[in-house]
PDB file of C-alpha atoms in Angstrom:
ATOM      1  CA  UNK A   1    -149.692-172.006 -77.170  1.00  0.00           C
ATOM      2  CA  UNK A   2    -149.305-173.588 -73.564  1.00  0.00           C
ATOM      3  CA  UNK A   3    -151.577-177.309 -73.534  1.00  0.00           C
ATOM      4  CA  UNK A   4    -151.942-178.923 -70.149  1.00  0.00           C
ATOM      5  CA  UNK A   5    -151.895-182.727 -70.559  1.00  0.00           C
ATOM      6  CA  UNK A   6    -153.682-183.673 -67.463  1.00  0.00           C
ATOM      7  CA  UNK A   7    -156.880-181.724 -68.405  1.00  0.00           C
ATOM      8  CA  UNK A   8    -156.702-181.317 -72.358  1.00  0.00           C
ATOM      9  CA  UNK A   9    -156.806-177.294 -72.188  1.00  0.00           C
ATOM     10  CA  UNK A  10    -154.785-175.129 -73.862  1.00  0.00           C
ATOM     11  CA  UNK A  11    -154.201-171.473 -73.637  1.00  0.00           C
ATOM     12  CA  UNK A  12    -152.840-169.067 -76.709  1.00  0.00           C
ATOM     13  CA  UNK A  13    -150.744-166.220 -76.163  1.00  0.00           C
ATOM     14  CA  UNK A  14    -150.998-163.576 -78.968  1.00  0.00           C
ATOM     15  CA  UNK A  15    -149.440-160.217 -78.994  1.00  0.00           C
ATOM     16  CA  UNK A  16    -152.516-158.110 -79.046  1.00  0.00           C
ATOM     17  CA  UNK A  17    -154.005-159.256 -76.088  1.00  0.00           C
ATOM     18  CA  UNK A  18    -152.557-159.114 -72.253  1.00  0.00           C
ATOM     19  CA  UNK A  19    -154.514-162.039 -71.456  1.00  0.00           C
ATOM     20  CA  UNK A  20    -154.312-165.711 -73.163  1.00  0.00           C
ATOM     21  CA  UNK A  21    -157.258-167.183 -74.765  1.00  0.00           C
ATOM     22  CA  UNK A  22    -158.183-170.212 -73.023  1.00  0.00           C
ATOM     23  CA  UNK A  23    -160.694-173.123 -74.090  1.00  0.00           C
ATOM     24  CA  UNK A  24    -161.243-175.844 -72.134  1.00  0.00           C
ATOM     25  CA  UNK A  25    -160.914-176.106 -68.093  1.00  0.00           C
ATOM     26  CA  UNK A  26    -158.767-173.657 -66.424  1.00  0.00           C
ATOM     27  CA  UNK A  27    -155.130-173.483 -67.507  1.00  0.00           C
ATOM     28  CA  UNK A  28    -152.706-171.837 -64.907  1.00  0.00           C
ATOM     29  CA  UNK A  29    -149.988-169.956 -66.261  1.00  0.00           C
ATOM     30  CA  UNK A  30    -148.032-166.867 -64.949  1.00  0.00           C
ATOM     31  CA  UNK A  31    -145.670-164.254 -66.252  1.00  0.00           C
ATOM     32  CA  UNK A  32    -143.318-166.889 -67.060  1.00  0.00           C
ATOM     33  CA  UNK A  33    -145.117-168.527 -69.209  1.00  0.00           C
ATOM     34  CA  UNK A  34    -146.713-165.021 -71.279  1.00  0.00           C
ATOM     35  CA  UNK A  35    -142.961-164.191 -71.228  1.00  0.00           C
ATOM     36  CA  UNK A  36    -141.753-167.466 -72.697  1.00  0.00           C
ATOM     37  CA  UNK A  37    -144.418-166.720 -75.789  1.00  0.00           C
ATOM     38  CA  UNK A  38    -143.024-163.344 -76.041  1.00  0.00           C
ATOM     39  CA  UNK A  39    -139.520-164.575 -76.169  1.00  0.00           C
ATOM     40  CA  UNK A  40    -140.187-167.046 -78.776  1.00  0.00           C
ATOM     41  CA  UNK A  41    -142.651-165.074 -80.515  1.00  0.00           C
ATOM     42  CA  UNK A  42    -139.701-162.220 -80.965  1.00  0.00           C
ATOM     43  CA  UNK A  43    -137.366-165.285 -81.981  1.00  0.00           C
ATOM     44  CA  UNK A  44    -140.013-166.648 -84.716  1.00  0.00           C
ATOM     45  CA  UNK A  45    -139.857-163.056 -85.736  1.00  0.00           C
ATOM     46  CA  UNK A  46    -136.349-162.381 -85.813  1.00  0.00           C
ATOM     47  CA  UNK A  47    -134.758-165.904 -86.966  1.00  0.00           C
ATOM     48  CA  UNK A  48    -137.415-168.443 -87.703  1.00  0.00           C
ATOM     49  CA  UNK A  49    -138.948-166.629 -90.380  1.00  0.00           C
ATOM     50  CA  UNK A  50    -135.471-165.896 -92.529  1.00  0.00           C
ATOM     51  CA  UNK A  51    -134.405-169.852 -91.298  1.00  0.00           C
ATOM     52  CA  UNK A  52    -137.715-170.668 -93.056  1.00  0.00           C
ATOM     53  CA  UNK A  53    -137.029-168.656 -96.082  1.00  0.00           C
ATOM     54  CA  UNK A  54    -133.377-170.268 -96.237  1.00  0.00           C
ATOM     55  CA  UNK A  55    -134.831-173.798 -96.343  1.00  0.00           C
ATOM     56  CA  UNK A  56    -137.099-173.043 -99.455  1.00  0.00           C
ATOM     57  CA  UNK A  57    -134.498-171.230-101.150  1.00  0.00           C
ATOM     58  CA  UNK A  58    -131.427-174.281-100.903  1.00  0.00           C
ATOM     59  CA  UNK A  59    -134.478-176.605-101.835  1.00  0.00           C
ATOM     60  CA  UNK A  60    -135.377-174.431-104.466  1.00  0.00           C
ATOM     61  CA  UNK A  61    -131.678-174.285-105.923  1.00  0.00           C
ATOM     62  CA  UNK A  62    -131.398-178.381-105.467  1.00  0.00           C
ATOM     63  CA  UNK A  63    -134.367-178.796-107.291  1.00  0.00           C
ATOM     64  CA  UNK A  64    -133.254-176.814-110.014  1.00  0.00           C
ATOM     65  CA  UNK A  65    -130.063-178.427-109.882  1.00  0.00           C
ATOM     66  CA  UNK A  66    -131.216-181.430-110.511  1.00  0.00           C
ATOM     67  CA  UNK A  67    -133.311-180.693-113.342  1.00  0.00           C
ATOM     68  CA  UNK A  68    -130.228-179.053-114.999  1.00  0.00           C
ATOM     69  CA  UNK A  69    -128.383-180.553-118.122  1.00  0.00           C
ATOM     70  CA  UNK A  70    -124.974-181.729-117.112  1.00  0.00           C
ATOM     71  CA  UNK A  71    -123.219-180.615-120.152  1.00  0.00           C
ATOM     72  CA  UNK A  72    -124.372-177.067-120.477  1.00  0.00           C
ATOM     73  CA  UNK A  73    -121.635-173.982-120.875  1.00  0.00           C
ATOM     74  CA  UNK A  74    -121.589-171.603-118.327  1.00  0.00           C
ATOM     75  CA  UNK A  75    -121.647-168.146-119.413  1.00  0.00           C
ATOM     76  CA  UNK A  76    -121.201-165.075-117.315  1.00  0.00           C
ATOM     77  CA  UNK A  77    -123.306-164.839-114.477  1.00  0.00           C
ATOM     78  CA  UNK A  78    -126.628-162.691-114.630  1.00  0.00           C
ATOM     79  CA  UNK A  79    -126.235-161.848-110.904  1.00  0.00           C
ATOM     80  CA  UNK A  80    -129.096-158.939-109.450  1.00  0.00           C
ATOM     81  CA  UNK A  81    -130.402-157.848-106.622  1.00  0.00           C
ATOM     82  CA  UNK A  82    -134.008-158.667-106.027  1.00  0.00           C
ATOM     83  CA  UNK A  83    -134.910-159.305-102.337  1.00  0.00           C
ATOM     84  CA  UNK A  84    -136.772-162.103-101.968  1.00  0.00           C
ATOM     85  CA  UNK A  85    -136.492-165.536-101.369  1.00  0.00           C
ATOM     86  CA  UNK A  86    -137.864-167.132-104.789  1.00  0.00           C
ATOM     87  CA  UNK A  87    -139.080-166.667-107.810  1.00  0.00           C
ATOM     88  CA  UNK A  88    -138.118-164.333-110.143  1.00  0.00           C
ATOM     89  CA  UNK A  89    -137.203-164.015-113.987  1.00  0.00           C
ATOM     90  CA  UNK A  90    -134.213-163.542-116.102  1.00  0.00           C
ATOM     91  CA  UNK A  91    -131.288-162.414-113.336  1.00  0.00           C
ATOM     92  CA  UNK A  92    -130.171-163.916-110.160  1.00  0.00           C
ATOM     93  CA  UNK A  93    -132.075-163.398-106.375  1.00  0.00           C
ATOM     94  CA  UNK A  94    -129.625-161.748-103.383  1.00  0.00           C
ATOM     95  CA  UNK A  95    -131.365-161.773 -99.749  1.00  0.00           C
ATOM     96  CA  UNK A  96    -129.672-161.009 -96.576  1.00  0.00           C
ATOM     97  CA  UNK A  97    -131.081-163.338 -93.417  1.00  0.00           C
ATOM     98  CA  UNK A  98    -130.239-161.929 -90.092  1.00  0.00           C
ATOM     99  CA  UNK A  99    -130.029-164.230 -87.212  1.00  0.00           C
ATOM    100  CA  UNK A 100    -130.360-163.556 -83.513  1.00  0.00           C
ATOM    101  CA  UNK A 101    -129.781-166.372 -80.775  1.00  0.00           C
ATOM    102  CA  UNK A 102    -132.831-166.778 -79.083  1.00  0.00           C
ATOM    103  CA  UNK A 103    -132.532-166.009 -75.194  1.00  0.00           C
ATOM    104  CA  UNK A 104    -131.839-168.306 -72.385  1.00  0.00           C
ATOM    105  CA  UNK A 105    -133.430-169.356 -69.297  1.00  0.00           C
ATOM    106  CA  UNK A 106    -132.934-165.902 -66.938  1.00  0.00           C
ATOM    107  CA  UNK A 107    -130.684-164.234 -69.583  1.00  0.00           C
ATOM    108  CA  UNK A 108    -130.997-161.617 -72.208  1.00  0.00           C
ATOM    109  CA  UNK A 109    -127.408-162.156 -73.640  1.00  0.00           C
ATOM    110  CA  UNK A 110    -127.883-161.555 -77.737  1.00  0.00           C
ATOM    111  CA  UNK A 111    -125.588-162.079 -80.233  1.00  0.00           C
ATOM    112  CA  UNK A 112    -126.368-160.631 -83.654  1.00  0.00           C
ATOM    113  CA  UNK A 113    -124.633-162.242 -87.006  1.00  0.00           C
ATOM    114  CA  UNK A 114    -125.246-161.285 -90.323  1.00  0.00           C
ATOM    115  CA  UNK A 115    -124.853-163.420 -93.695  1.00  0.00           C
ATOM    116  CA  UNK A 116    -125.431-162.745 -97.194  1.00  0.00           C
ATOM    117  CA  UNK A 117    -126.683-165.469-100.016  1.00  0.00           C
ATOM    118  CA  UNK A 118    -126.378-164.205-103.450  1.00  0.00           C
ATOM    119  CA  UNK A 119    -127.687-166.622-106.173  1.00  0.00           C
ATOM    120  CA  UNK A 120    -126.185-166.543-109.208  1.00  0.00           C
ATOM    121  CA  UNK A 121    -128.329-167.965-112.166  1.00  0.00           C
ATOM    122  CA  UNK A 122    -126.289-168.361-115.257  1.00  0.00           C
ATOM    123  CA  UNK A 123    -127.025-167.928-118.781  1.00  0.00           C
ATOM    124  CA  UNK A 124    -128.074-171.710-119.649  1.00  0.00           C
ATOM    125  CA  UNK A 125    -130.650-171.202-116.113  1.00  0.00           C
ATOM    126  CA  UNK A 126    -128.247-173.159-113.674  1.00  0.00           C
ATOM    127  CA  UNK A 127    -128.655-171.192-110.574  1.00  0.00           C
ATOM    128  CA  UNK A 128    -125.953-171.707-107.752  1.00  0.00           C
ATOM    129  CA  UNK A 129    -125.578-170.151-104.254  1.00  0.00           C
ATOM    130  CA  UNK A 130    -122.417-168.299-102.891  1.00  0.00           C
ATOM    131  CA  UNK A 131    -122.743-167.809 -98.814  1.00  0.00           C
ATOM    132  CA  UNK A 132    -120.663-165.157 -97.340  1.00  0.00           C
ATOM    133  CA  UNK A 133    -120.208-161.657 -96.712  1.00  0.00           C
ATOM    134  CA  UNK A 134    -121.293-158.633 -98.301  1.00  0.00           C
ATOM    135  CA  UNK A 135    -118.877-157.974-101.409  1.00  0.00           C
ATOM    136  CA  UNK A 136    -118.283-154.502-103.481  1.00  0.00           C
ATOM    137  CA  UNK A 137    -119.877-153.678-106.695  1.00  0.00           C
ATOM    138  CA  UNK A 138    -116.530-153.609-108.299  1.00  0.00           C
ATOM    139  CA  UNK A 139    -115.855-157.266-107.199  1.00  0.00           C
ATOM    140  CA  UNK A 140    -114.083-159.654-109.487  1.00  0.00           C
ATOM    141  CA  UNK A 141    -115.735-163.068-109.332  1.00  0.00           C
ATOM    142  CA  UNK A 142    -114.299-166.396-111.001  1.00  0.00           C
ATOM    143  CA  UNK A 143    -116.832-169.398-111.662  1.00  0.00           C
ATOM    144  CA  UNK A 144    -116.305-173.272-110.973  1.00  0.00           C
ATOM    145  CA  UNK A 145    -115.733-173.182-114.841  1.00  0.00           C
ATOM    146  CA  UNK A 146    -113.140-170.543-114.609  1.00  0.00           C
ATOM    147  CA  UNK A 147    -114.822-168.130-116.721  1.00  0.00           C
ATOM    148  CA  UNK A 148    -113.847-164.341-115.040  1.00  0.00           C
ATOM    149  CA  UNK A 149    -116.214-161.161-114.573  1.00  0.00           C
ATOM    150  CA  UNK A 150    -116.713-158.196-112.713  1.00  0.00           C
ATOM    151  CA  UNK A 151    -120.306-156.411-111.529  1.00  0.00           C
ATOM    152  CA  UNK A 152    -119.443-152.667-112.986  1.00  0.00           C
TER     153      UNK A 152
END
């Protein structure tokens, strides 16, 4: 969306359409401008929406957190792989958010990383999030509690 203070317009860019929906008096805008919506159109696309996702799922875990008993056991961890960024019963959630940079002015330099947050929701429901990269199924993994095991 492009507003224009002096004249309260506004003009909307969408993807479907070549030309911007305009109410209001005329609103000038050029390539520059459609481009600029592209750009962060693509970047919404790309990294907003899995930035989004990671901001529900950490507020998700602290909520949780908090409503957890202090003095519960931790057992072994019920790790799965369900991709999605909530919800779900019984095992833990894994989701993979990609992340481009977004472009510059006049530049098309990207740079690609890629990160993997497992949650782990243990037998007594605590949940708790380990950030890194991808690991084998035959992985051994050691909780805060030291309790040991391996995903076979």
């Amino acid at each position: 969306m492009l507003a224009s203070v002096e004249t309260s317009a506004w003009a909307v860019f969408t993807a479907a359409d070549a030309d911007a929906q305009v109410s209001g008096p005329p609103v000038e805008y050029g390539p520059e401008e459609a481009t600029h919506a592209t750009d962060l159109r693509q970047w919404y696309h790309e990294t907003g929406m899995a930035m989004v996702a990671d901001h529900q799922l950490q507020a998700s875990i602290e909520r949780d957190s908090r409503e957890a008993t202090p003095h519960s056991v931790a057992g072994l961890s019920d790790a799965g792989s369900v991709n999605s960024a909530g919800g779900g019963g019984g095992g833990g959630e894994m989701r993979e958010a990609s992340s481009t940079s977004n472009r510059g002015v006049g530049g098309s330099r990207r740079r690609k990383s890629h990160r993997r947050i497992t949650i782990h929701e243990l037998r007594d429901g605590r949940r708790y999030a380990e950030v890194g990269s991808p690991t084998s199924r035959d992985s051994i993994h050691e909780l805060r509690d030291g309790t040991v095991y391996a995903n076979l």
